[in-house]
Tab-separated table of C-alpha atoms in Angstrom:
chain	number	residue	atom	x	y	z
A	1	MET	CA	10.348	-11.812	20.930
A	2	CYS	CA	10.800	-9.417	17.762
A	3	ILE	CA	12.317	-12.031	15.243
A	4	VAL	CA	8.963	-13.774	15.116
A	5	GLY	CA	7.588	-10.536	12.947
A	6	LEU	CA	10.972	-10.396	10.850
A	7	PRO	CA	9.339	-12.591	7.964
A	8	LEU	CA	5.988	-10.757	7.843
A	9	ALA	CA	8.210	-7.805	7.103
A	10	ALA	CA	10.524	-9.221	4.702
A	11	GLY	CA	7.309	-10.948	3.207
A	12	PHE	CA	5.747	-7.271	2.510
A	13	GLY	CA	9.010	-6.114	1.334
A	14	ARG	CA	8.775	-8.880	-1.681
A	15	LEU	CA	5.621	-7.176	-2.517
A	16	GLY	CA	7.692	-4.046	-3.175
A	17	CYS	CA	9.878	-6.263	-5.237
A	18	VAL	CA	7.081	-6.870	-7.320
A	19	ALA	CA	6.391	-3.110	-7.761
A	20	ALA	CA	9.288	-2.028	-8.434
A	21	GLY	CA	10.325	-4.886	-10.888
A	22	CYS	CA	13.366	-5.993	-8.910
A	23	CYS	CA	14.551	-9.580	-7.829
A	24	TRP	CA	12.725	-11.289	-10.734
A	25	GLY	CA	12.400	-14.838	-11.630
A	26	ASP	CA	13.652	-16.894	-14.507
A	27	ALA	CA	12.247	-16.941	-18.010
A	28	ALA	CA	8.988	-18.839	-18.078
A	29	TYR	CA	7.893	-18.822	-21.622
A	30	THR	CA	8.163	-20.007	-24.956
A	31	LEU	CA	8.452	-17.804	-28.006
A	32	ASP	CA	6.381	-18.646	-31.199
A	33	LEU	CA	6.941	-17.713	-34.583
A	34	ASP	CA	4.953	-14.627	-34.829
A	35	GLY	CA	7.195	-13.295	-31.773
A	36	HIS	CA	4.399	-13.955	-29.047
A	37	PHE	CA	5.116	-14.906	-25.615
A	38	HIS	CA	3.338	-17.996	-24.173
A	39	SER	CA	3.784	-18.377	-20.572
A	40	THR	CA	5.019	-22.250	-19.644
A	41	ILE	CA	3.721	-21.691	-15.500
A	42	PRO	CA	0.737	-20.321	-14.160
A	43	LEU	CA	0.720	-17.118	-12.456
A	44	ALA	CA	3.978	-16.185	-14.666
A	45	ILE	CA	4.679	-12.332	-14.307
A	46	GLU	CA	5.519	-9.753	-16.749
A	47	PHE	CA	7.085	-6.300	-16.013
A	48	PRO	CA	6.736	-3.149	-17.826
A	49	LYS	CA	8.844	-1.084	-19.968
A	50	GLY	CA	9.766	1.227	-16.712
A	51	ALA	CA	10.725	-1.591	-14.399
A	52	LEU	CA	13.935	-2.719	-13.454
A	53	ALA	CA	13.525	-6.218	-14.844
A	54	TYR	CA	12.574	-4.809	-18.334
A	55	GLN	CA	15.719	-2.394	-18.619
A	56	SER	CA	18.075	-5.434	-17.853
A	57	LEU	CA	16.413	-7.872	-19.356
A	58	ILE	CA	16.341	-5.946	-22.827
A	59	THR	CA	19.948	-5.847	-23.078
A	60	THR	CA	20.758	-9.374	-22.073
A	61	VAL	CA	18.328	-11.349	-23.780
A	62	ASP	CA	18.817	-12.439	-27.503
A	63	SER	CA	17.559	-10.301	-30.294
A	64	ASP	CA	14.453	-12.239	-30.753
A	65	VAL	CA	13.227	-11.877	-27.378
A	66	ALA	CA	14.360	-8.374	-27.284
A	67	SER	CA	12.247	-7.530	-30.449
A	68	ALA	CA	9.353	-9.352	-28.547
A	69	MET	CA	9.397	-7.401	-25.661
A	70	LYS	CA	9.468	-4.214	-27.280
A	71	ALA	CA	6.652	-4.917	-29.295
A	72	ALA	CA	4.711	-6.180	-26.310
A	73	GLY	CA	5.745	-3.336	-24.214
A	74	HIS	CA	6.625	-5.733	-21.424
A	75	THR	CA	9.326	-8.331	-20.411
A	76	ALA	CA	8.690	-11.849	-21.400
A	77	PRO	CA	6.574	-14.019	-18.754
A	78	LEU	CA	8.759	-14.809	-15.882
A	79	VAL	CA	8.800	-16.833	-12.342
A	80	PRO	CA	7.006	-14.803	-9.965
A	81	ILE	CA	9.816	-15.456	-7.425
A	82	GLN	CA	9.065	-12.306	-5.521
A	83	LEU	CA	5.276	-13.748	-4.597
A	84	ILE	CA	6.576	-17.065	-4.064
A	85	ASP	CA	9.239	-15.904	-1.618
A	86	ALA	CA	6.287	-13.702	0.193
A	87	LEU	CA	4.408	-16.767	0.615
A	88	GLY	CA	7.365	-18.802	1.965
A	89	GLU	CA	7.926	-15.881	4.532
A	90	VAL	CA	4.387	-16.391	5.711
A	91	GLY	CA	5.248	-19.983	6.116
A	92	ILE	CA	8.235	-19.162	8.115
A	93	PHE	CA	6.096	-16.992	10.275
A	94	PHE	CA	3.851	-19.528	11.401
A	95	THR	CA	6.660	-21.879	11.991
A	96	LEU	CA	8.160	-19.531	14.023
A	97	MET	CA	5.186	-18.774	16.100
A	98	PHE	CA	5.024	-22.577	16.577
A	99	VAL	CA	8.505	-22.685	17.974
A	100	ARG	CA	8.316	-20.068	19.877
A	101	SER	CA	5.261	-21.621	21.593
A	102	ARG	CA	7.474	-24.998	22.356
A	103	LYS	CA	10.907	-23.344	22.668
A	104	TRP	CA	13.639	-25.499	24.724
A	105	PHE	CA	15.849	-22.322	24.998
A	106	HIS	CA	16.285	-18.683	24.461
A	107	GLY	CA	17.481	-17.723	21.266
A	108	GLN	CA	16.041	-20.687	19.803
A	109	VAL	CA	13.347	-18.775	17.822
A	110	LEU	CA	16.245	-16.458	16.227
A	111	LEU	CA	18.406	-19.775	15.467
A	112	THR	CA	15.245	-21.383	13.777
A	113	TYR	CA	14.744	-18.360	11.569
A	114	GLY	CA	18.656	-18.541	11.002
A	115	LEU	CA	18.265	-22.029	9.867
A	116	LEU	CA	15.150	-21.990	7.982
A	117	TYR	CA	15.310	-18.308	5.719
A	118	PRO	CA	18.719	-19.347	4.405
A	119	ILE	CA	17.920	-22.690	3.368
A	120	TRP	CA	14.454	-20.896	1.828
A	121	ARG	CA	16.806	-18.419	0.084
A	122	THR	CA	19.036	-21.144	-0.938
A	123	VAL	CA	16.094	-22.812	-2.878
A	124	LEU	CA	14.701	-19.371	-4.240
A	125	GLU	CA	18.029	-18.466	-5.903
A	126	MET	CA	18.057	-21.623	-8.185
A	127	PHE	CA	14.775	-19.692	-9.746
A	128	ARG	CA	16.138	-16.360	-10.048
A	129	GLY	CA	16.714	-14.474	-13.191
A	130	ASP	CA	18.471	-11.328	-12.177
A	131	GLY	CA	22.122	-12.723	-12.563
A	132	GLU	CA	23.609	-9.199	-11.737
A	133	ARG	CA	23.506	-10.390	-8.127
A	134	GLY	CA	26.793	-12.235	-8.251
A	135	TYR	CA	27.969	-15.742	-8.333
A	136	LEU	CA	30.966	-17.575	-6.636
A	137	ILE	CA	30.517	-20.164	-9.141
A	138	PRO	CA	28.738	-19.012	-12.232
A	139	GLY	CA	25.578	-20.465	-12.942
A	140	VAL	CA	26.011	-22.888	-9.741
A	141	LEU	CA	26.544	-21.115	-6.561
A	142	SER	CA	25.349	-17.345	-6.148
A	143	THR	CA	26.970	-15.115	-3.585
A	144	SER	CA	23.457	-15.128	-1.534
A	145	GLN	CA	23.386	-19.011	-1.563
A	146	PHE	CA	27.084	-19.118	-0.235
A	147	ILE	CA	26.175	-16.557	2.591
A	148	SER	CA	22.782	-18.670	3.274
A	149	LEU	CA	24.408	-21.638	3.483
A	150	CYS	CA	27.151	-20.556	5.999
A	151	VAL	CA	24.421	-18.768	8.206
A	152	ALA	CA	22.175	-22.006	8.267
A	153	LEU	CA	25.102	-24.368	9.267
A	154	ALA	CA	26.359	-21.805	11.942
A	155	SER	CA	22.733	-21.814	13.219
A	156	LEU	CA	21.969	-25.642	12.983
A	157	ILE	CA	25.282	-25.843	15.009
A	158	ALA	CA	24.482	-23.498	17.516
A	159	ILE	CA	21.067	-25.214	18.081
A	160	PHE	CA	22.563	-28.374	18.682
A	161	VAL	CA	25.309	-26.770	20.976
A	162	ILE	CA	22.721	-24.969	23.036
A	163	ARG	CA	20.160	-27.709	23.446
A	164	ARG	CA	22.901	-29.894	24.391
A	165	ARG	CA	23.711	-27.662	27.076
A	166	THR	CA	20.227	-27.053	28.003
A	167	LEU	CA	19.480	-31.031	28.581
A	168	ALA	CA	22.807	-31.402	30.396
A	169	ARG	CA	22.028	-28.489	32.905
A	170	SER	CA	18.466	-30.190	33.385
A	171	GLN	CA	19.692	-33.338	34.268
A	172	VAL	CA	22.153	-31.946	37.193
A	173	VAL	CA	20.642	-32.960	40.601
A	174	VAL	CA	21.397	-30.515	43.505
A	175	PRO	CA	21.881	-32.189	46.628
A	176	PRO	CA	19.830	-30.842	49.461
A	177	THR	CA	21.614	-28.805	52.008
């Protein structure tokens, strides 16, 4: 019963990531000849000097971008991955509410979350810019993506196995005594 609220809690947690400037997205800008940033997507986000994103990026970006960041006093425009994740979590919440009202077996809502969130996380990882989180295959498969794919696969298998058992039990006819 409690699993339905988990995506909402995670969504609020991602708003905290925006406030802290962590878990940032990929670069979403061009740099003109005058050293000014121009966002390449709507709603790109910039973090101030005190944010973790700024502190990390200032040491890892090339010197032109670092100079522009120092002059601007904030990071280059970045994909607002935390906000996108928060919206996705709300979508997962509504999906779980729907599944809960029509579930076939106990545990289906948990397993549905165990399938949906890892898939969502795997997609989001492709747009994250904080490489410190680690990679199994550099630039291709992050640690989070690997774990997410394993959890999603295990959840999918469990859904099929439990659903099959539930159907088999419901088709057993008990003779009258």
